[in-house]
């Protein structure tokens, strides 16, 4: 039976299984490199075995797990190849999207993005708390998500979403947004936003490239590039 021919409830169940897996992965209930059985995935995700069996091929296709003969399923390792590959794909997707965003985004959209970042910096001046770091991380991701979503291209968005899971795993494993990085990241973003406000694709893309290269350098243990 094709995907389109399946009842909507079945498609929804598989989607919920995928979402549950990635949520548990990003919550570190499932760890990079960990071996899992289908039964263990049922317990961790709370999804039925049938949904898990249909989930496995998708996770393999997305590079989130590998089936190892006689050992079970292994969650993707965070290694140098994954870091390089994930950031290279991120560059390809986001730089082109940012150039188009600089031209096509509405003034209100750009103004709202700036305000969200400046609010984080204002709050940081009063003291950086765990709640603020969590909020700042959400603001960080929202800029990148917004740039991609503005393309209104489901194929690109789906590829980006899978890669963003890998990027977030890399950040958890290699570096996290902390008190030292918060101001740096927010100011990096403000430079990108300035390019958007000027309707200058080259300026926005250059600022975004510098930002992503710095993030890749931290992930590779090289510091700021």
PDB file of C-alpha atoms in Angstrom:
ATOM      1  CA  UNK A   1       0.000   0.000   0.000  1.00  0.00           C
ATOM      2  CA  UNK A   2       1.371   3.436  -0.890  1.00  0.00           C
ATOM      3  CA  UNK A   3       1.743   6.219   1.657  1.00  0.00           C
ATOM      4  CA  UNK A   4      -1.053   8.195   0.004  1.00  0.00           C
ATOM      5  CA  UNK A   5      -3.388   5.190   0.088  1.00  0.00           C
ATOM      6  CA  UNK A   6      -2.926   4.522   3.800  1.00  0.00           C
ATOM      7  CA  UNK A   7      -5.591   5.695   6.227  1.00  0.00           C
ATOM      8  CA  UNK A   8      -4.844   9.082   7.778  1.00  0.00           C
ATOM      9  CA  UNK A   9      -4.693   7.538  11.254  1.00  0.00           C
ATOM     10  CA  UNK A  10      -1.841   5.228  10.256  1.00  0.00           C
ATOM     11  CA  UNK A  11       0.189   8.087   8.792  1.00  0.00           C
ATOM     12  CA  UNK A  12      -0.485  10.113  11.927  1.00  0.00           C
ATOM     13  CA  UNK A  13       0.682   7.245  14.160  1.00  0.00           C
ATOM     14  CA  UNK A  14       3.962   6.918  12.291  1.00  0.00           C
ATOM     15  CA  UNK A  15       4.478  10.669  12.455  1.00  0.00           C
ATOM     16  CA  UNK A  16       3.857  10.646  16.190  1.00  0.00           C
ATOM     17  CA  UNK A  17       6.343   7.795  16.586  1.00  0.00           C
ATOM     18  CA  UNK A  18       8.983   9.800  14.701  1.00  0.00           C
ATOM     19  CA  UNK A  19       8.284  12.926  16.752  1.00  0.00           C
ATOM     20  CA  UNK A  20       8.427  10.925  19.979  1.00  0.00           C
ATOM     21  CA  UNK A  21      11.773   9.395  19.003  1.00  0.00           C
ATOM     22  CA  UNK A  22      13.378  12.736  18.142  1.00  0.00           C
ATOM     23  CA  UNK A  23      11.988  14.359  21.301  1.00  0.00           C
ATOM     24  CA  UNK A  24      13.442  11.573  23.448  1.00  0.00           C
ATOM     25  CA  UNK A  25      16.716  11.831  21.543  1.00  0.00           C
ATOM     26  CA  UNK A  26      17.017  15.581  22.102  1.00  0.00           C
ATOM     27  CA  UNK A  27      15.960  15.129  25.747  1.00  0.00           C
ATOM     28  CA  UNK A  28      18.862  12.650  26.047  1.00  0.00           C
ATOM     29  CA  UNK A  29      16.585   9.793  27.075  1.00  0.00           C
ATOM     30  CA  UNK A  30      18.202   8.160  24.034  1.00  0.00           C
ATOM     31  CA  UNK A  31      21.934   8.774  23.629  1.00  0.00           C
ATOM     32  CA  UNK A  32      24.182   8.969  20.545  1.00  0.00           C
ATOM     33  CA  UNK A  33      25.864   5.600  19.952  1.00  0.00           C
ATOM     34  CA  UNK A  34      23.373   3.731  22.154  1.00  0.00           C
ATOM     35  CA  UNK A  35      22.109   0.308  21.070  1.00  0.00           C
ATOM     36  CA  UNK A  36      18.349  -0.217  21.202  1.00  0.00           C
ATOM     37  CA  UNK A  37      15.845  -2.937  20.435  1.00  0.00           C
ATOM     38  CA  UNK A  38      12.404  -2.321  18.995  1.00  0.00           C
ATOM     39  CA  UNK A  39      10.917  -3.340  22.345  1.00  0.00           C
ATOM     40  CA  UNK A  40      13.027  -0.731  24.128  1.00  0.00           C
ATOM     41  CA  UNK A  41      11.844   1.908  21.672  1.00  0.00           C
ATOM     42  CA  UNK A  42       8.263   0.952  22.498  1.00  0.00           C
ATOM     43  CA  UNK A  43       8.977   1.595  26.192  1.00  0.00           C
ATOM     44  CA  UNK A  44      10.876   4.843  25.601  1.00  0.00           C
ATOM     45  CA  UNK A  45       8.504   6.407  23.090  1.00  0.00           C
ATOM     46  CA  UNK A  46       5.235   4.984  24.403  1.00  0.00           C
ATOM     47  CA  UNK A  47       4.274   4.016  20.856  1.00  0.00           C
ATOM     48  CA  UNK A  48       2.960   0.589  19.760  1.00  0.00           C
ATOM     49  CA  UNK A  49       5.293  -2.006  18.267  1.00  0.00           C
ATOM     50  CA  UNK A  50       3.664  -1.743  14.830  1.00  0.00           C
ATOM     51  CA  UNK A  51       4.441   1.965  14.649  1.00  0.00           C
ATOM     52  CA  UNK A  52       8.028   1.347  15.762  1.00  0.00           C
ATOM     53  CA  UNK A  53       8.530  -1.306  13.078  1.00  0.00           C
ATOM     54  CA  UNK A  54       7.394   1.161  10.431  1.00  0.00           C
ATOM     55  CA  UNK A  55       9.494   3.914  12.008  1.00  0.00           C
ATOM     56  CA  UNK A  56      12.812   2.067  11.738  1.00  0.00           C
ATOM     57  CA  UNK A  57      13.268   2.380   7.934  1.00  0.00           C
ATOM     58  CA  UNK A  58      12.624   6.121   8.144  1.00  0.00           C
ATOM     59  CA  UNK A  59      15.158   6.562  10.930  1.00  0.00           C
ATOM     60  CA  UNK A  60      17.692   4.579   8.895  1.00  0.00           C
ATOM     61  CA  UNK A  61      17.010   6.658   5.789  1.00  0.00           C
ATOM     62  CA  UNK A  62      17.453   9.865   7.820  1.00  0.00           C
ATOM     63  CA  UNK A  63      20.770   8.633   9.230  1.00  0.00           C
ATOM     64  CA  UNK A  64      19.535   8.700  12.829  1.00  0.00           C
ATOM     65  CA  UNK A  65      20.038   4.971  13.417  1.00  0.00           C
ATOM     66  CA  UNK A  66      21.977   2.102  11.851  1.00  0.00           C
ATOM     67  CA  UNK A  67      20.986  -1.556  12.113  1.00  0.00           C
ATOM     68  CA  UNK A  68      23.967  -3.624  13.259  1.00  0.00           C
ATOM     69  CA  UNK A  69      23.648  -7.382  12.640  1.00  0.00           C
ATOM     70  CA  UNK A  70      23.215  -9.410  15.861  1.00  0.00           C
ATOM     71  CA  UNK A  71      23.408  -6.263  17.979  1.00  0.00           C
ATOM     72  CA  UNK A  72      20.289  -4.316  17.127  1.00  0.00           C
ATOM     73  CA  UNK A  73      19.839  -0.675  16.218  1.00  0.00           C
ATOM     74  CA  UNK A  74      22.511   1.882  17.021  1.00  0.00           C
ATOM     75  CA  UNK A  75      21.772   5.575  17.359  1.00  0.00           C
ATOM     76  CA  UNK A  76      24.001   7.824  15.238  1.00  0.00           C
ATOM     77  CA  UNK A  77      27.427   8.651  16.663  1.00  0.00           C
ATOM     78  CA  UNK A  78      28.524  12.252  17.039  1.00  0.00           C
ATOM     79  CA  UNK A  79      31.834  12.154  15.199  1.00  0.00           C
ATOM     80  CA  UNK A  80      33.862  14.507  13.007  1.00  0.00           C
ATOM     81  CA  UNK A  81      32.263  13.229   9.811  1.00  0.00           C
ATOM     82  CA  UNK A  82      28.777  13.944  11.144  1.00  0.00           C
ATOM     83  CA  UNK A  83      29.824  17.433  12.257  1.00  0.00           C
ATOM     84  CA  UNK A  84      31.376  18.270   8.886  1.00  0.00           C
ATOM     85  CA  UNK A  85      28.537  16.791   6.845  1.00  0.00           C
ATOM     86  CA  UNK A  86      25.727  18.318   8.909  1.00  0.00           C
ATOM     87  CA  UNK A  87      27.269  21.786   8.863  1.00  0.00           C
ATOM     88  CA  UNK A  88      28.024  21.579   5.142  1.00  0.00           C
ATOM     89  CA  UNK A  89      24.377  20.764   4.429  1.00  0.00           C
ATOM     90  CA  UNK A  90      23.318  23.538   6.780  1.00  0.00           C
ATOM     91  CA  UNK A  91      25.468  26.023   4.842  1.00  0.00           C
ATOM     92  CA  UNK A  92      23.978  24.974   1.506  1.00  0.00           C
ATOM     93  CA  UNK A  93      20.414  25.340   2.770  1.00  0.00           C
ATOM     94  CA  UNK A  94      20.589  28.400   4.988  1.00  0.00           C
ATOM     95  CA  UNK A  95      22.811  30.713   2.952  1.00  0.00           C
ATOM     96  CA  UNK A  96      20.577  30.593  -0.116  1.00  0.00           C
ATOM     97  CA  UNK A  97      17.480  30.892   2.061  1.00  0.00           C
ATOM     98  CA  UNK A  98      18.945  33.930   3.857  1.00  0.00           C
ATOM     99  CA  UNK A  99      19.605  35.712   0.559  1.00  0.00           C
ATOM    100  CA  UNK A 100      15.976  35.272  -0.430  1.00  0.00           C
ATOM    101  CA  UNK A 101      14.752  36.195   3.059  1.00  0.00           C
ATOM    102  CA  UNK A 102      16.599  39.519   2.837  1.00  0.00           C
ATOM    103  CA  UNK A 103      14.555  40.346  -0.248  1.00  0.00           C
ATOM    104  CA  UNK A 104      11.188  38.810   0.556  1.00  0.00           C
ATOM    105  CA  UNK A 105      10.629  39.004   4.326  1.00  0.00           C
ATOM    106  CA  UNK A 106       8.164  41.605   5.540  1.00  0.00           C
ATOM    107  CA  UNK A 107       9.313  44.551   7.635  1.00  0.00           C
ATOM    108  CA  UNK A 108       7.150  43.359  10.521  1.00  0.00           C
ATOM    109  CA  UNK A 109       8.690  39.896  10.418  1.00  0.00           C
ATOM    110  CA  UNK A 110      12.213  41.291  10.565  1.00  0.00           C
ATOM    111  CA  UNK A 111      11.257  43.769  13.312  1.00  0.00           C
ATOM    112  CA  UNK A 112       9.788  40.974  15.444  1.00  0.00           C
ATOM    113  CA  UNK A 113      12.950  38.894  15.043  1.00  0.00           C
ATOM    114  CA  UNK A 114      15.125  41.846  16.098  1.00  0.00           C
ATOM    115  CA  UNK A 115      12.950  42.564  19.128  1.00  0.00           C
ATOM    116  CA  UNK A 116      13.163  38.941  20.294  1.00  0.00           C
ATOM    117  CA  UNK A 117      16.967  39.087  20.189  1.00  0.00           C
ATOM    118  CA  UNK A 118      17.260  42.486  21.824  1.00  0.00           C
ATOM    119  CA  UNK A 119      14.904  41.348  24.610  1.00  0.00           C
ATOM    120  CA  UNK A 120      17.268  38.453  25.343  1.00  0.00           C
ATOM    121  CA  UNK A 121      20.230  40.844  25.582  1.00  0.00           C
ATOM    122  CA  UNK A 122      18.275  43.198  27.840  1.00  0.00           C
ATOM    123  CA  UNK A 123      17.393  40.331  30.149  1.00  0.00           C
ATOM    124  CA  UNK A 124      21.016  39.138  30.099  1.00  0.00           C
ATOM    125  CA  UNK A 125      22.126  42.489  31.507  1.00  0.00           C
ATOM    126  CA  UNK A 126      20.035  41.704  34.612  1.00  0.00           C
ATOM    127  CA  UNK A 127      21.675  38.309  35.025  1.00  0.00           C
ATOM    128  CA  UNK A 128      21.863  35.122  32.982  1.00  0.00           C
ATOM    129  CA  UNK A 129      19.737  32.336  34.431  1.00  0.00           C
ATOM    130  CA  UNK A 130      19.050  28.774  33.219  1.00  0.00           C
ATOM    131  CA  UNK A 131      15.579  29.889  32.119  1.00  0.00           C
ATOM    132  CA  UNK A 132      17.072  32.719  30.067  1.00  0.00           C
ATOM    133  CA  UNK A 133      19.567  30.355  28.442  1.00  0.00           C
ATOM    134  CA  UNK A 134      16.723  28.038  27.487  1.00  0.00           C
ATOM    135  CA  UNK A 135      14.735  30.945  26.066  1.00  0.00           C
ATOM    136  CA  UNK A 136      17.788  32.288  24.227  1.00  0.00           C
ATOM    137  CA  UNK A 137      18.325  28.875  22.644  1.00  0.00           C
ATOM    138  CA  UNK A 138      14.729  28.916  21.406  1.00  0.00           C
ATOM    139  CA  UNK A 139      15.219  32.420  19.973  1.00  0.00           C
ATOM    140  CA  UNK A 140      18.424  31.230  18.318  1.00  0.00           C
ATOM    141  CA  UNK A 141      16.717  28.318  16.590  1.00  0.00           C
ATOM    142  CA  UNK A 142      13.654  30.371  15.669  1.00  0.00           C
ATOM    143  CA  UNK A 143      15.726  32.649  13.428  1.00  0.00           C
ATOM    144  CA  UNK A 144      17.160  29.727  11.463  1.00  0.00           C
ATOM    145  CA  UNK A 145      13.788  27.968  11.279  1.00  0.00           C
ATOM    146  CA  UNK A 146      12.087  31.148  10.084  1.00  0.00           C
ATOM    147  CA  UNK A 147      14.613  31.649   7.279  1.00  0.00           C
ATOM    148  CA  UNK A 148      14.031  28.113   5.986  1.00  0.00           C
ATOM    149  CA  UNK A 149      10.256  28.134   6.469  1.00  0.00           C
ATOM    150  CA  UNK A 150       9.971  31.374   4.504  1.00  0.00           C
ATOM    151  CA  UNK A 151      10.876  29.404   1.369  1.00  0.00           C
ATOM    152  CA  UNK A 152       7.528  27.590   1.570  1.00  0.00           C
ATOM    153  CA  UNK A 153       9.262  24.509   0.173  1.00  0.00           C
ATOM    154  CA  UNK A 154       8.209  21.316   1.941  1.00  0.00           C
ATOM    155  CA  UNK A 155      11.086  19.272   0.505  1.00  0.00           C
ATOM    156  CA  UNK A 156      13.719  21.718   1.756  1.00  0.00           C
ATOM    157  CA  UNK A 157      11.961  22.098   5.116  1.00  0.00           C
ATOM    158  CA  UNK A 158      11.901  18.325   5.641  1.00  0.00           C
ATOM    159  CA  UNK A 159      15.596  17.961   4.801  1.00  0.00           C
ATOM    160  CA  UNK A 160      16.391  20.886   7.087  1.00  0.00           C
ATOM    161  CA  UNK A 161      14.357  19.456   9.982  1.00  0.00           C
ATOM    162  CA  UNK A 162      16.208  16.125   9.863  1.00  0.00           C
ATOM    163  CA  UNK A 163      19.553  17.900   9.694  1.00  0.00           C
ATOM    164  CA  UNK A 164      18.582  20.244  12.525  1.00  0.00           C
ATOM    165  CA  UNK A 165      18.069  17.213  14.788  1.00  0.00           C
ATOM    166  CA  UNK A 166      21.680  16.241  14.047  1.00  0.00           C
ATOM    167  CA  UNK A 167      22.910  19.800  14.609  1.00  0.00           C
ATOM    168  CA  UNK A 168      21.133  19.950  17.967  1.00  0.00           C
ATOM    169  CA  UNK A 169      22.658  16.616  18.970  1.00  0.00           C
ATOM    170  CA  UNK A 170      26.072  17.954  18.015  1.00  0.00           C
ATOM    171  CA  UNK A 171      25.504  21.064  20.121  1.00  0.00           C
ATOM    172  CA  UNK A 172      24.436  18.977  23.109  1.00  0.00           C
ATOM    173  CA  UNK A 173      27.466  16.727  22.771  1.00  0.00           C
ATOM    174  CA  UNK A 174      30.146  19.253  21.780  1.00  0.00           C
ATOM    175  CA  UNK A 175      29.056  22.655  23.089  1.00  0.00           C
ATOM    176  CA  UNK A 176      26.002  24.287  24.614  1.00  0.00           C
ATOM    177  CA  UNK A 177      24.717  27.811  24.726  1.00  0.00           C
ATOM    178  CA  UNK A 178      26.144  29.147  28.000  1.00  0.00           C
ATOM    179  CA  UNK A 179      26.717  32.462  29.731  1.00  0.00           C
ATOM    180  CA  UNK A 180      29.839  33.149  27.671  1.00  0.00           C
ATOM    181  CA  UNK A 181      28.238  32.295  24.325  1.00  0.00           C
ATOM    182  CA  UNK A 182      24.844  33.922  24.790  1.00  0.00           C
ATOM    183  CA  UNK A 183      25.944  37.472  23.983  1.00  0.00           C
ATOM    184  CA  UNK A 184      28.172  36.285  21.128  1.00  0.00           C
ATOM    185  CA  UNK A 185      25.386  34.313  19.469  1.00  0.00           C
ATOM    186  CA  UNK A 186      22.788  37.042  19.889  1.00  0.00           C
ATOM    187  CA  UNK A 187      25.151  39.664  18.430  1.00  0.00           C
ATOM    188  CA  UNK A 188      25.990  37.332  15.526  1.00  0.00           C
ATOM    189  CA  UNK A 189      22.271  37.125  14.824  1.00  0.00           C
ATOM    190  CA  UNK A 190      21.810  40.882  15.084  1.00  0.00           C
ATOM    191  CA  UNK A 191      24.419  41.334  12.361  1.00  0.00           C
ATOM    192  CA  UNK A 192      22.448  38.945  10.145  1.00  0.00           C
ATOM    193  CA  UNK A 193      19.255  40.848  10.969  1.00  0.00           C
ATOM    194  CA  UNK A 194      20.927  44.125  10.043  1.00  0.00           C
ATOM    195  CA  UNK A 195      21.567  42.666   6.605  1.00  0.00           C
ATOM    196  CA  UNK A 196      17.891  41.758   6.360  1.00  0.00           C
ATOM    197  CA  UNK A 197      16.828  45.271   7.397  1.00  0.00           C
ATOM    198  CA  UNK A 198      19.100  46.789   4.758  1.00  0.00           C
ATOM    199  CA  UNK A 199      17.606  44.417   2.168  1.00  0.00           C
ATOM    200  CA  UNK A 200      21.202  43.459   1.439  1.00  0.00           C
ATOM    201  CA  UNK A 201      21.468  39.713   0.641  1.00  0.00           C
ATOM    202  CA  UNK A 202      25.278  39.771   0.447  1.00  0.00           C
ATOM    203  CA  UNK A 203      25.609  41.341   3.889  1.00  0.00           C
ATOM    204  CA  UNK A 204      23.095  38.931   5.424  1.00  0.00           C
ATOM    205  CA  UNK A 205      24.750  35.895   3.821  1.00  0.00           C
ATOM    206  CA  UNK A 206      28.243  36.988   4.896  1.00  0.00           C
ATOM    207  CA  UNK A 207      27.079  37.463   8.491  1.00  0.00           C
ATOM    208  CA  UNK A 208      25.293  34.118   8.485  1.00  0.00           C
ATOM    209  CA  UNK A 209      28.297  32.341   6.980  1.00  0.00           C
ATOM    210  CA  UNK A 210      30.544  33.772   9.700  1.00  0.00           C
ATOM    211  CA  UNK A 211      28.033  32.693  12.345  1.00  0.00           C
ATOM    212  CA  UNK A 212      27.794  29.136  11.008  1.00  0.00           C
ATOM    213  CA  UNK A 213      31.559  28.827  10.577  1.00  0.00           C
ATOM    214  CA  UNK A 214      32.031  29.878  14.202  1.00  0.00           C
ATOM    215  CA  UNK A 215      29.473  27.290  15.319  1.00  0.00           C
ATOM    216  CA  UNK A 216      31.189  24.606  13.234  1.00  0.00           C
ATOM    217  CA  UNK A 217      34.546  25.583  14.697  1.00  0.00           C
ATOM    218  CA  UNK A 218      33.199  25.176  18.230  1.00  0.00           C
ATOM    219  CA  UNK A 219      31.729  21.786  17.315  1.00  0.00           C
ATOM    220  CA  UNK A 220      35.081  20.667  15.903  1.00  0.00           C
ATOM    221  CA  UNK A 221      36.886  21.953  18.989  1.00  0.00           C
ATOM    222  CA  UNK A 222      38.585  24.737  17.047  1.00  0.00           C
ATOM    223  CA  UNK A 223      36.955  27.685  18.807  1.00  0.00           C
ATOM    224  CA  UNK A 224      35.914  30.747  16.809  1.00  0.00           C
ATOM    225  CA  UNK A 225      36.906  30.502  13.152  1.00  0.00           C
TER     226      UNK A 225
END
